[in-house]
Amino acid sequence: MSNCPVAVTESTPRRRTRIQVFWIAPPAGTGCVILKASIVQKRIIYFQDEGSLTKKLCEQDSMFDGVTDKPILDCCACGTAKYRLTFYGNWSEKTHPKDYPRRANHWSAIIGGSHSKNYVLWEYGGYASEGVKQVAELGSPVKMEEEIRQQSDEVLTVIKAKAQWPAWQPLNVRAAPSAEFSVDRTRHLMSFLTMMGPSPDWNVGLSAEDLCTKECGWVQKVVQDLIPWDAGTDSGVTYESPNKPTIPQEKIRPLTSLDHPQSPFYDPEGGSITQVARVVIERIARKGEQCNIVPDNVDDIVADLAPEEKDEDDTPETCIYSNWSPWSACSSSTCDKGKRMRQRMLKAQLDLSVPCPDTQDFQPCMGPGCSDEDGSTCTMSEWITWSPCSISCGMGMRSRERYVKQFPEDGSVCTLPTEETEKCTVNEECSPSSCLMTEWGEWDECSATCGMGMKKRHRMVKMSPADGSMCKAETSQAEKCMMPECHTIPCLLSPWSEWSDCSVTCGKGMRTRQRMLKSLAELGDCNEELEQVEKCMLPECPIDCELTEWSQWSECNKSCGKGHMIRTRMIQMEPQFGGAPCPETVQRKKCRIRKCLKNPSIQKLRWREARESRRGEQLREESDGEQFPGCRMRPWTAWSECTKLCGGGIQERYMTVKKRFKSSQFTSCKDKKEIRACNVHPC
């Protein structure tokens, strides 16, 4: 603004359509910078807050600002935690329309692991390993998995999930890929990556995500939007750029909207890139003794309840319930505090103004045979949540699991069960036409060994409908599948290059184009053609005039004195398509045989010869011309050049009157013209 002490003023009176300002960014954490360009006219400031004349620039998120510099603290949590990673791809033609690759878009198989801070899968500002390079360029997780497994002391779980072809489908058509993994006190970080395909070397993922909290607990849930990053191994700027290795290799960095004008993410305003995926990491179980003192969900709170007596039943008379179910087994098999539960169903609420109590009842408990003197007691974890009921209508079964936290001190075997099952009821009032089904079986193998295929699963009728009707529930399901572990990717090809120039400068020739094999040769044979050849046609080549050889020289036309003799040649090929014109077809040169004698007899002989010569020329002229009533015509002229090189033109020639007889009364004695077609071949 003009009254701002750091304003830059353009003082030149010439017209300006653009200005450039060099500025220094303030220290990190200061906030955003606003640049305003104003137009001053007659001491009035216009347009300083309109359109592109005002630009707001803010710091990038620290997670994308070069090397990841947030310190990784030591973890103080106890036991282990189990998580589920779910990957939601959002890269589609609708969200990223520029140059979107319609045919081969996909996400490669997810590969990663839970690890310690001593191992780095990938990081911003670091260099891609060979495993990261093969994921980034080829979508192959084989080398990456090999590198992770070589760090067995630093890695707790290898994370793997299926590839997705195509990159995006609605969730009701294809479930999002997921994988489960565990973390512990030393290996509490999680990293993964997956390639955007096709692309030069672009990926998304997380690097060293810490799942340990400073309160010595385990993170409940992580939701992170992802933008693509460049592995620094290929210099392509579009999805289907041909292979162009980056030499020397560059550091891993996030893509930005100002990288290159041809980039599919380019934005001249420098805006942020629309996220291409979202990853959700949820805690699904904890094992072992937990040492965080702040419970973070309902189960934790119930587990920490102190034993206390339940009040007598104070259920209002207006609430009609079923009987209480039997108490469940205690969640603790040792002297640790546990809980047990019973349930009842609300059948009717006679007065809506009077609230009805809960239908679940919890009670603190301790495991059987628990005593301080008993050294054979084994410590068990809490039960994991019950599985879904095995049927959708009627009576079924469900199960749950737990783990041994500590084995008996006396070395005896722990005999307490780690799994239990119970009956479950879903929709007690099933209609007579309902049928009970078994659980779905495992999915069959994919019908394709590599690429897109189909897989099926089946179930059976457990109990037919009570009314004798046919069971309408489906007994088989099919869905598309993609083989993520298919490591033979023999035909990962670059796009076709541009056609070469025609092999000739005129007429018919050939031209070629090539593409390159991007996948490694050892992954399999590729039978796809890498070069194509096709005919090309340029304008016809010029054809020069072609002539016969010169004839022999004629005899001299005089028997004495000065004369001349001639030689001729014939036209074999008229010039075409702008070829060289025909040169002369008649040449003459002087000749002298002897001097003529100067006596009367010789003179008479000369006159006689001259008279005979004139008579001969007259006869020749009469033979050359055409005789018409009342006139003599000159010979036809040569045909003119064709008016077109191809596609049909015309040629002309003329005959003119040489002599009219005085006594002629005919009107047909006129100049004549003839026309004919030429170059009738197609262009």
XYZ file of C-alpha atoms in Angstrom:
683
model
C 0.000 0.000 0.000
C 1.233 3.498 -0.756
C 1.387 4.505 2.917
C 3.308 1.359 3.887
C 6.975 2.101 4.759
C 8.188 -0.962 2.798
C 6.212 -0.123 -0.353
C 7.933 -0.354 -3.736
C 6.842 2.395 -6.166
C 7.168 2.229 -9.957
C 8.102 5.728 -11.023
C 8.494 5.261 -14.782
C 5.638 6.908 -16.714
C 5.658 4.204 -19.405
C 2.748 1.762 -19.484
C 3.218 -1.400 -17.439
C 1.382 -4.706 -17.785
C 3.480 -6.512 -15.169
C 5.931 -5.796 -12.366
C 8.442 -7.970 -10.531
C 9.309 -7.630 -6.868
C 12.149 -9.449 -5.118
C 11.427 -9.974 -1.446
C 12.875 -11.807 1.564
C 10.664 -14.179 3.506
C 10.285 -13.413 7.213
C 11.462 -15.910 9.853
C 9.647 -19.249 10.087
C 6.515 -19.125 12.207
C 5.858 -15.435 11.498
C 2.739 -16.192 9.440
C 1.635 -15.312 5.920
C 2.925 -12.614 3.565
C 0.495 -10.511 1.508
C 1.691 -8.844 -1.700
C -0.562 -6.122 -3.169
C -0.147 -4.336 -6.478
C -2.007 -1.015 -6.794
C -2.804 1.132 -9.813
C -2.581 4.870 -9.139
C -4.496 7.200 -11.437
C -4.888 10.927 -10.735
C -3.788 10.439 -7.119
C -6.490 7.792 -6.552
C -5.507 4.180 -5.739
C -7.460 1.531 -7.582
C -7.657 -2.257 -7.617
C -5.285 -3.088 -4.769
C -7.638 -5.761 -3.370
C -8.997 -7.243 -6.584
C -8.220 -10.469 -8.428
C -4.635 -11.443 -9.028
C -3.318 -8.064 -7.904
C -3.380 -9.374 -4.335
C -1.480 -12.556 -3.510
C -1.285 -14.286 -0.143
C 1.669 -16.608 0.438
C 1.872 -18.836 3.512
C 4.425 -21.246 4.869
C 4.197 -24.833 3.740
C 3.345 -27.456 6.309
C 6.471 -28.546 8.115
C 5.879 -32.160 7.073
C 6.539 -31.131 3.465
C 9.287 -28.613 4.128
C 12.453 -30.414 3.079
C 13.946 -32.853 5.548
C 11.589 -34.148 8.203
C 13.049 -32.393 11.234
C 10.512 -33.132 13.973
C 12.374 -34.986 16.731
C 11.360 -38.583 17.430
C 11.099 -39.082 21.193
C 11.699 -42.311 23.073
C 8.476 -44.213 23.689
C 7.381 -44.885 27.299
C 4.245 -46.957 26.519
C 3.901 -50.504 27.842
C 2.812 -53.687 26.097
C 1.961 -53.720 22.420
C -0.818 -52.276 20.278
C -2.429 -53.581 17.114
C -3.528 -51.193 14.359
C -5.392 -51.364 11.087
C -4.217 -49.197 8.161
C -6.891 -48.365 5.539
C -5.948 -46.600 2.302
C -8.571 -44.485 0.488
C -7.426 -43.427 -2.993
C -8.947 -40.157 -4.181
C -6.999 -39.814 -7.466
C -9.564 -39.810 -10.288
C -10.382 -37.969 -13.501
C -12.998 -35.966 -11.613
C -10.610 -34.665 -8.925
C -7.476 -34.376 -11.131
C -8.708 -33.934 -14.729
C -5.521 -32.549 -16.327
C -3.894 -35.261 -18.521
C -5.474 -38.000 -16.368
C -4.285 -41.405 -17.715
C -7.564 -43.160 -18.456
C -6.220 -46.579 -19.461
C -3.582 -47.642 -16.969
C -4.283 -45.633 -13.791
C -3.687 -47.622 -10.594
C -2.147 -47.674 -7.132
C 0.634 -50.209 -6.705
C 0.716 -52.707 -3.839
C 1.222 -50.992 -0.458
C 4.511 -51.880 1.259
C 5.855 -50.665 4.604
C 6.500 -51.670 8.182
C 6.440 -50.763 11.874
C 9.984 -50.032 12.956
C 12.341 -48.325 15.357
C 13.871 -44.876 14.942
C 17.141 -46.524 13.897
C 15.666 -47.567 10.528
C 14.341 -45.236 7.812
C 12.263 -46.578 4.907
C 12.101 -43.173 3.234
C 12.101 -39.522 4.279
C 11.912 -36.055 2.759
C 15.399 -34.773 2.059
C 16.837 -38.297 1.957
C 17.786 -40.436 -1.038
C 15.626 -43.286 -2.311
C 17.007 -46.784 -1.755
C 16.892 -49.357 -4.570
C 13.705 -50.761 -3.022
C 12.032 -47.338 -2.960
C 13.201 -46.747 -6.552
C 11.583 -49.977 -7.789
C 8.314 -49.101 -6.051
C 8.434 -45.528 -7.393
C 9.253 -46.391 -11.012
C 7.857 -49.907 -11.500
C 5.304 -50.364 -8.709
C 7.166 -53.534 -7.637
C 7.358 -54.106 -3.839
C 9.710 -57.116 -4.027
C 13.020 -55.326 -3.406
C 11.457 -53.041 -0.769
C 10.129 -56.025 1.196
C 13.551 -57.672 0.977
C 15.204 -54.530 2.396
C 12.670 -54.351 5.250
C 13.119 -58.012 6.213
C 16.893 -57.554 6.295
C 16.306 -55.117 9.202
C 14.613 -57.792 11.311
C 15.935 -56.406 14.617
C 14.539 -52.943 13.851
C 11.211 -54.015 12.271
C 8.252 -55.562 14.103
C 5.700 -55.994 11.290
C 5.898 -55.883 7.486
C 2.848 -54.008 6.131
C 1.425 -55.235 2.811
C -1.857 -54.512 1.004
C -3.231 -55.157 -2.453
C -2.799 -52.978 -5.521
C -5.835 -51.162 -6.929
C -6.730 -51.298 -10.641
C -8.189 -48.866 -11.579
C -7.030 -46.233 -9.117
C -10.522 -45.224 -7.987
C -13.835 -47.023 -7.623
C -16.779 -46.293 -5.298
C -16.508 -48.006 -1.903
C -19.752 -49.897 -2.548
C -18.062 -51.494 -5.574
C -14.613 -52.174 -4.106
C -13.564 -52.073 -0.479
C -10.566 -49.931 0.426
C -7.358 -51.995 0.883
C -6.238 -52.446 4.483
C -3.517 -54.146 6.494
C -2.936 -54.838 10.192
C 0.303 -54.336 12.069
C 1.642 -54.116 15.608
C 3.912 -51.699 17.485
C 5.819 -51.872 20.752
C 7.949 -49.585 22.890
C 11.077 -49.765 20.703
C 9.363 -50.155 17.316
C 6.640 -47.544 17.620
C 7.049 -45.842 14.226
C 5.185 -46.721 11.036
C 6.124 -45.986 7.392
C 4.641 -47.073 4.067
C 4.487 -46.049 0.406
C 2.580 -46.854 -2.793
C 3.175 -45.700 -6.375
C 0.804 -43.621 -8.502
C 0.762 -45.403 -11.828
C 1.586 -44.537 -14.475
C 4.097 -41.906 -13.398
C 7.859 -41.226 -13.633
C 8.597 -41.875 -9.920
C 5.674 -40.427 -7.946
C 4.378 -41.947 -4.707
C 2.349 -41.260 -1.603
C 2.908 -42.538 1.918
C 3.828 -41.800 5.512
C 7.325 -41.618 6.938
C 8.096 -42.441 10.597
C 4.542 -41.824 11.904
C 4.832 -42.062 15.720
C 1.996 -44.042 17.343
C 3.251 -43.607 20.910
C 1.804 -40.747 22.981
C 3.693 -38.609 25.473
C 1.262 -39.898 28.137
C 2.831 -43.375 27.688
C -0.152 -44.704 25.761
C -0.970 -45.664 22.187
C -2.565 -43.291 19.672
C -6.246 -44.053 19.152
C -6.589 -42.892 15.524
C -4.583 -41.119 12.801
C -6.184 -39.575 9.692
C -3.799 -38.054 7.150
C -4.428 -36.594 3.671
C -1.639 -37.397 1.225
C -0.087 -35.512 -1.690
C 2.380 -37.112 -4.137
C 6.143 -36.935 -3.708
C 9.028 -37.371 -6.149
C 11.570 -40.125 -5.455
C 14.337 -38.201 -7.271
C 15.234 -41.071 -9.630
C 13.427 -40.038 -12.855
C 13.102 -36.563 -14.378
C 9.765 -37.022 -16.185
C 7.203 -34.251 -15.711
C 3.966 -35.943 -16.901
C 2.167 -39.166 -15.987
C 3.388 -40.965 -19.127
C 6.775 -39.337 -19.698
C 9.353 -41.716 -21.231
C 12.138 -42.987 -18.982
C 14.594 -40.199 -18.174
C 16.881 -41.245 -15.286
C 17.905 -38.414 -12.961
C 21.715 -38.336 -12.888
C 22.949 -37.692 -10.305
C 20.067 -38.913 -8.152
C 18.149 -36.159 -6.355
C 16.625 -36.029 -2.875
C 13.047 -37.101 -2.139
C 10.758 -34.073 -2.163
C 7.024 -33.314 -2.305
C 5.591 -32.288 -5.667
C 4.367 -28.697 -5.906
C 2.022 -26.881 -8.262
C 4.911 -24.843 -9.720
C 7.283 -27.684 -10.674
C 6.747 -27.578 -14.452
C 4.081 -26.105 -16.795
C 3.488 -29.576 -18.285
C 2.959 -31.169 -14.875
C -0.606 -32.445 -14.271
C -0.511 -30.606 -10.916
C 0.648 -27.256 -12.373
C -1.062 -24.112 -11.118
C 0.362 -20.728 -12.193
C -1.066 -19.210 -9.001
C 1.047 -21.592 -6.916
C -1.894 -23.067 -5.006
C -1.690 -26.274 -3.001
C -2.055 -29.657 -4.750
C -5.403 -31.370 -4.227
C -4.877 -34.426 -2.022
C -4.781 -37.700 -3.972
C -5.371 -40.126 -1.096
C -6.250 -40.434 2.583
C -4.896 -42.969 5.062
C -6.690 -43.905 8.281
C -4.818 -45.757 11.065
C -7.037 -47.088 13.872
C -6.079 -48.948 17.014
C -7.995 -52.232 17.200
C -6.394 -54.017 20.168
C -3.816 -53.740 22.919
C -1.818 -56.619 24.376
C 0.155 -56.850 27.547
C 0.003 -54.643 30.604
C -0.676 -51.017 29.737
C 0.977 -48.291 31.773
C -0.784 -45.121 30.693
C -2.778 -43.745 33.590
C -5.356 -41.868 31.487
C -7.948 -44.248 29.971
C -8.990 -43.216 26.490
C -12.100 -45.200 25.634
C -15.147 -46.812 27.264
C -13.511 -50.228 27.621
C -10.563 -48.675 29.469
C -12.881 -46.840 31.848
C -14.924 -49.979 32.600
C -11.762 -52.014 33.162
C -10.624 -49.475 35.751
C -13.871 -49.586 37.770
C -13.326 -50.415 41.425
C -15.301 -53.316 42.879
C -18.466 -51.883 44.345
C -21.822 -53.265 45.199
C -24.646 -52.790 42.757
C -27.770 -51.080 44.021
C -30.970 -53.009 44.064
C -32.968 -53.070 40.893
C -34.640 -49.678 40.481
C -36.288 -50.354 37.111
C -39.463 -48.230 36.672
C -42.695 -50.176 36.393
C -43.345 -48.523 33.030
C -40.320 -50.274 31.458
C -40.941 -53.904 30.477
C -37.717 -55.928 30.023
C -36.811 -59.493 29.274
C -34.937 -61.408 31.961
C -31.238 -60.699 32.453
C -28.919 -63.008 30.544
C -26.333 -64.998 32.553
C -23.160 -63.123 33.486
C -20.387 -63.433 30.915
C -17.015 -64.847 31.874
C -14.710 -62.419 33.652
C -12.397 -60.583 31.303
C -9.528 -61.190 33.743
C -8.232 -64.655 34.567
C -5.881 -63.388 37.269
C -6.005 -61.102 40.263
C -6.047 -58.120 37.914
C -9.284 -56.177 37.867
C -11.637 -57.270 35.144
C -15.289 -56.944 34.202
C -18.206 -59.124 33.280
C -21.433 -58.212 31.558
C -25.072 -59.257 31.293
C -27.791 -58.061 28.897
C -31.565 -57.721 28.678
C -33.971 -56.488 25.986
C -36.430 -53.586 26.317
C -39.790 -55.004 25.208
C -42.055 -52.018 25.898
C -41.943 -48.454 27.285
C -45.409 -47.630 28.653
C -44.649 -44.020 29.583
C -42.347 -42.148 27.184
C -41.781 -39.397 29.759
C -40.095 -41.863 32.104
C -36.646 -42.921 30.839
C -35.709 -46.606 30.905
C -32.320 -47.715 32.277
C -29.621 -49.305 30.138
C -29.999 -52.779 28.721
C -26.400 -53.713 29.662
C -25.037 -54.234 33.152
C -21.305 -54.378 34.024
C -19.788 -55.779 37.197
C -16.172 -55.770 38.368
C -14.666 -59.235 38.774
C -11.442 -61.175 39.263
C -10.270 -64.412 37.703
C -10.907 -67.826 39.291
C -8.301 -69.337 41.586
C -6.750 -65.982 42.289
C -4.660 -65.832 45.472
C -1.385 -64.239 46.466
C 0.085 -67.629 47.391
C -0.818 -69.282 44.066
C 2.390 -69.273 41.970
C 0.781 -71.237 39.168
C -1.503 -68.379 38.121
C -1.001 -67.026 34.584
C -1.894 -63.458 33.733
C -4.259 -63.017 30.781
C -5.073 -59.961 28.688
C -8.559 -58.563 28.335
C -10.856 -60.233 25.839
C -10.869 -58.636 22.396
C -14.275 -57.511 21.127
C -16.741 -60.233 20.084
C -16.757 -61.129 16.403
C -19.975 -60.482 14.402
C -22.692 -63.112 14.728
C -22.294 -65.941 12.218
C -25.801 -65.489 10.835
C -27.953 -62.538 9.896
C -31.237 -63.940 11.214
C -31.923 -66.255 14.138
C -29.472 -68.129 16.380
C -25.770 -68.192 15.513
C -22.309 -68.228 17.083
C -19.684 -65.619 17.826
C -16.161 -65.776 19.249
C -13.488 -63.664 20.889
C -9.788 -64.028 21.786
C -7.313 -63.027 24.456
C -3.566 -63.438 25.005
C -1.245 -64.634 27.768
C 0.314 -61.556 29.367
C 2.494 -63.412 31.867
C 3.154 -67.128 32.255
C 3.074 -68.781 35.729
C 6.091 -68.048 37.897
C 6.512 -71.719 38.804
C 7.050 -72.627 35.167
C 3.825 -74.587 34.825
C 1.727 -74.577 31.649
C -1.009 -71.967 31.350
C -4.252 -73.907 30.856
C -6.660 -70.986 30.724
C -8.491 -70.692 27.375
C -7.403 -68.039 24.892
C -10.569 -68.308 22.804
C -14.230 -68.718 23.650
C -17.459 -68.937 21.687
C -21.079 -68.334 22.549
C -24.468 -68.382 20.942
C -25.867 -65.163 19.578
C -29.302 -64.156 18.371
C -29.979 -61.704 15.583
C -33.554 -60.623 14.843
C -35.449 -63.130 16.990
C -38.641 -62.548 15.048
C -37.380 -63.964 11.748
C -40.109 -64.391 9.159
C -41.156 -67.961 8.201
C -39.618 -67.406 4.761
C -36.193 -66.573 6.209
C -33.413 -69.116 5.885
C -30.294 -69.571 7.969
C -27.017 -69.435 6.042
C -23.496 -70.521 6.908
C -20.750 -67.917 7.040
C -19.144 -66.950 3.764
C -16.203 -69.145 2.829
C -12.793 -67.821 1.913
C -12.441 -66.103 -1.462
C -11.226 -68.393 -4.259
C -7.950 -67.609 -5.943
C -8.059 -64.809 -8.494
C -8.788 -66.073 -11.997
C -5.861 -64.024 -13.342
C -2.236 -64.609 -12.437
C -1.384 -60.999 -13.156
C -3.596 -57.988 -13.725
C -7.378 -57.824 -13.438
C -9.390 -61.000 -12.769
C -12.393 -62.319 -10.880
C -12.699 -64.211 -7.590
C -15.653 -65.933 -5.942
C -16.751 -67.110 -2.519
C -19.608 -69.374 -1.473
C -21.852 -70.241 1.463
C -24.516 -72.861 2.053
C -28.080 -72.976 3.340
C -27.938 -74.035 6.981
C -31.697 -74.182 7.582
C -34.411 -73.866 4.952
C -37.359 -71.504 5.558
C -39.967 -72.848 8.007
C -42.787 -72.285 5.512
C -41.206 -74.632 2.945
C -40.450 -71.874 0.421
C -37.216 -71.552 -1.543
C -34.337 -69.761 0.128
C -33.798 -66.430 -1.650
C -30.457 -65.564 -0.053
C -27.499 -65.617 -2.444
C -25.075 -68.505 -2.076
C -22.196 -67.084 -4.116
C -20.548 -63.721 -4.626
C -18.048 -62.506 -7.212
C -15.856 -59.427 -7.354
C -12.973 -58.087 -9.362
C -9.475 -58.786 -8.107
C -5.973 -57.617 -8.850
C -2.962 -59.782 -8.093
C -0.776 -57.547 -5.906
C 1.981 -60.103 -5.498
C 2.319 -60.658 -9.222
C 5.949 -59.683 -9.635
C 6.166 -60.428 -13.356
C 5.550 -57.042 -14.863
C 7.219 -57.706 -18.216
C 5.352 -55.105 -20.212
C 5.482 -51.824 -18.320
C 6.029 -49.616 -21.366
C 6.668 -45.934 -21.939
C 4.334 -43.995 -24.259
C 5.067 -44.034 -27.997
C 7.519 -41.384 -29.162
C 6.602 -38.912 -31.877
C 6.768 -40.196 -35.479
C 10.157 -39.638 -37.123
C 10.545 -37.538 -40.253
C 9.711 -39.262 -43.539
C 12.688 -41.153 -44.988
C 12.401 -39.206 -48.278
C 11.996 -35.534 -49.113
C 9.387 -36.180 -51.815
C 7.182 -39.040 -52.971
C 6.625 -42.258 -51.006
C 8.781 -43.212 -47.992
C 8.689 -44.703 -44.478
C 8.620 -43.294 -40.931
C 9.065 -44.939 -37.507
C 8.292 -44.443 -33.810
C 9.590 -46.239 -30.700
C 8.744 -46.904 -27.076
C 10.871 -48.253 -24.230
C 10.496 -51.148 -21.800
C 10.314 -49.616 -18.310
C 10.160 -52.873 -16.334
C 13.306 -54.853 -15.571
C 14.319 -57.539 -18.061
C 14.651 -60.162 -15.315
C 10.969 -59.793 -14.414
C 9.927 -61.648 -17.572
C 9.786 -61.570 -21.333
C 7.781 -58.871 -23.039
C 6.402 -59.662 -26.471
C 4.953 -56.237 -27.152
C 6.440 -54.442 -30.167
C 8.826 -51.626 -29.323
C 8.959 -50.068 -32.821
C 6.324 -49.322 -35.439
C 6.852 -48.502 -39.132
C 4.340 -46.943 -41.507
C 4.304 -45.489 -45.011
C 4.407 -41.740 -45.554
C 3.582 -39.647 -48.651
C 5.074 -36.269 -49.497
C 4.409 -34.153 -52.648
C 5.520 -35.845 -55.893
C 9.185 -35.485 -56.758
C 9.979 -33.133 -59.713
C 10.609 -34.958 -63.020
C 13.088 -33.229 -65.341
C 12.777 -33.144 -69.107
C 14.393 -36.148 -70.815
C 15.903 -35.913 -74.361
C 17.415 -38.296 -76.893
C 21.059 -37.985 -77.927
C 21.951 -35.416 -80.612
C 21.656 -36.629 -84.222
C 24.607 -36.421 -86.647
C 25.285 -33.013 -88.228
C 23.506 -32.526 -91.594
C 25.388 -31.673 -94.800
C 26.132 -28.021 -95.462
C 23.203 -26.314 -97.161
C 25.503 -24.576 -99.705
C 27.730 -26.159 -102.297
C 30.118 -23.184 -102.164
C 30.584 -20.129 -100.020
C 29.152 -19.649 -96.498
C 26.331 -21.928 -95.321
C 25.165 -23.826 -92.214
C 24.373 -27.317 -91.046
C 22.052 -28.514 -88.221
C 21.510 -31.362 -85.754
C 18.419 -32.244 -83.697
C 17.231 -34.291 -80.708
C 13.770 -35.454 -79.608
C 11.867 -34.954 -76.284
C 11.324 -38.339 -74.570
C 9.713 -37.070 -71.299
C 8.041 -33.721 -70.765
C 8.926 -32.039 -67.397
C 6.445 -32.711 -64.524
C 5.811 -31.413 -60.958
C 8.137 -28.452 -61.408
C 11.003 -30.350 -63.020
C 13.703 -28.719 -65.178
C 12.321 -27.440 -68.532
C 13.465 -28.872 -71.841
C 16.561 -27.220 -73.368
C 16.973 -26.529 -77.106
C 16.213 -29.355 -79.506
C 17.898 -27.823 -82.644
C 21.475 -26.614 -83.002
C 23.084 -25.053 -86.103
C 26.632 -24.068 -86.998
C 28.297 -22.311 -89.913
C 29.979 -24.209 -92.698
C 32.137 -23.149 -95.707
C 33.142 -25.593 -98.385
C 34.904 -23.494 -101.074
C 34.783 -20.121 -102.651
C 32.338 -19.666 -105.506
C 33.844 -18.940 -109.041
C 33.133 -15.476 -110.618
C 32.308 -16.201 -114.310
C 28.974 -15.997 -116.150
C 28.461 -19.698 -116.387
C 29.125 -20.089 -112.705
C 26.799 -17.164 -111.979
C 23.987 -18.776 -113.962
C 24.589 -21.991 -112.071
C 24.243 -20.089 -108.781
C 20.967 -18.507 -109.898
C 19.633 -21.875 -110.900
C 20.623 -23.374 -107.556
C 19.069 -20.441 -105.688
C 15.839 -20.726 -107.667
C 15.667 -24.441 -106.966
C 16.391 -23.779 -103.304
C 13.550 -21.210 -103.064
C 11.185 -23.621 -104.794
C 12.221 -26.358 -102.349
C 11.612 -24.078 -99.333
C 8.205 -23.116 -100.738
C 7.283 -26.773 -101.141
C 8.459 -27.463 -97.593
C 6.382 -24.605 -96.211
C 3.363 -25.856 -98.096
C 3.923 -29.334 -96.717
C 4.470 -27.956 -93.169
C 1.315 -25.858 -93.207
C -2.243 -27.062 -93.586
C -4.248 -26.109 -96.662
C -7.726 -24.711 -96.027
C -10.138 -23.206 -98.594
C -8.940 -19.690 -99.330
C -5.866 -19.693 -96.996
C -2.677 -21.398 -95.939
C -2.099 -22.082 -92.164
C 1.112 -22.239 -90.156
C 1.970 -25.556 -88.350
C 0.504 -26.215 -84.864
C 2.523 -24.767 -81.996
C 3.873 -27.051 -79.206
C 1.460 -27.936 -76.369
C 1.568 -25.476 -73.455
C 2.523 -26.590 -69.932
C -0.238 -28.330 -67.935
C -2.154 -25.979 -65.652
C -2.003 -28.490 -62.738
C 0.609 -30.943 -61.437
C -2.051 -33.539 -60.513
C -5.791 -33.986 -60.278
C -6.522 -33.037 -63.926
C -5.352 -29.932 -65.820
C -5.455 -28.705 -69.449
C -2.967 -27.975 -72.247
C -3.427 -25.736 -75.319
C -1.876 -25.314 -78.781
C -2.530 -22.881 -81.615
C -2.542 -22.704 -85.490
C -2.390 -19.249 -87.107
C -3.169 -18.056 -90.664
C -0.035 -17.756 -92.803
C -1.558 -16.423 -96.048
C -5.049 -15.519 -97.324
C -5.806 -15.634 -101.057
C -7.196 -12.400 -102.427
C -9.958 -14.179 -104.295
C -11.088 -16.016 -101.089
C -14.705 -15.549 -100.047
C -14.605 -18.146 -97.228
C -15.063 -17.119 -93.615
C -13.428 -20.292 -92.215
C -9.950 -18.891 -92.677
C -9.304 -18.113 -88.950
C -6.741 -18.878 -86.221
C -7.452 -22.205 -84.512
C -6.980 -23.540 -80.915
C -7.020 -27.117 -79.455
C -7.380 -28.171 -75.779
C -6.614 -31.534 -74.158
C -6.601 -32.975 -70.605
C -3.322 -33.648 -68.767
C -1.995 -34.933 -65.388
C -5.230 -36.745 -64.639
C -3.629 -38.926 -61.899
C -4.855 -38.197 -58.342
C -2.789 -35.989 -56.072
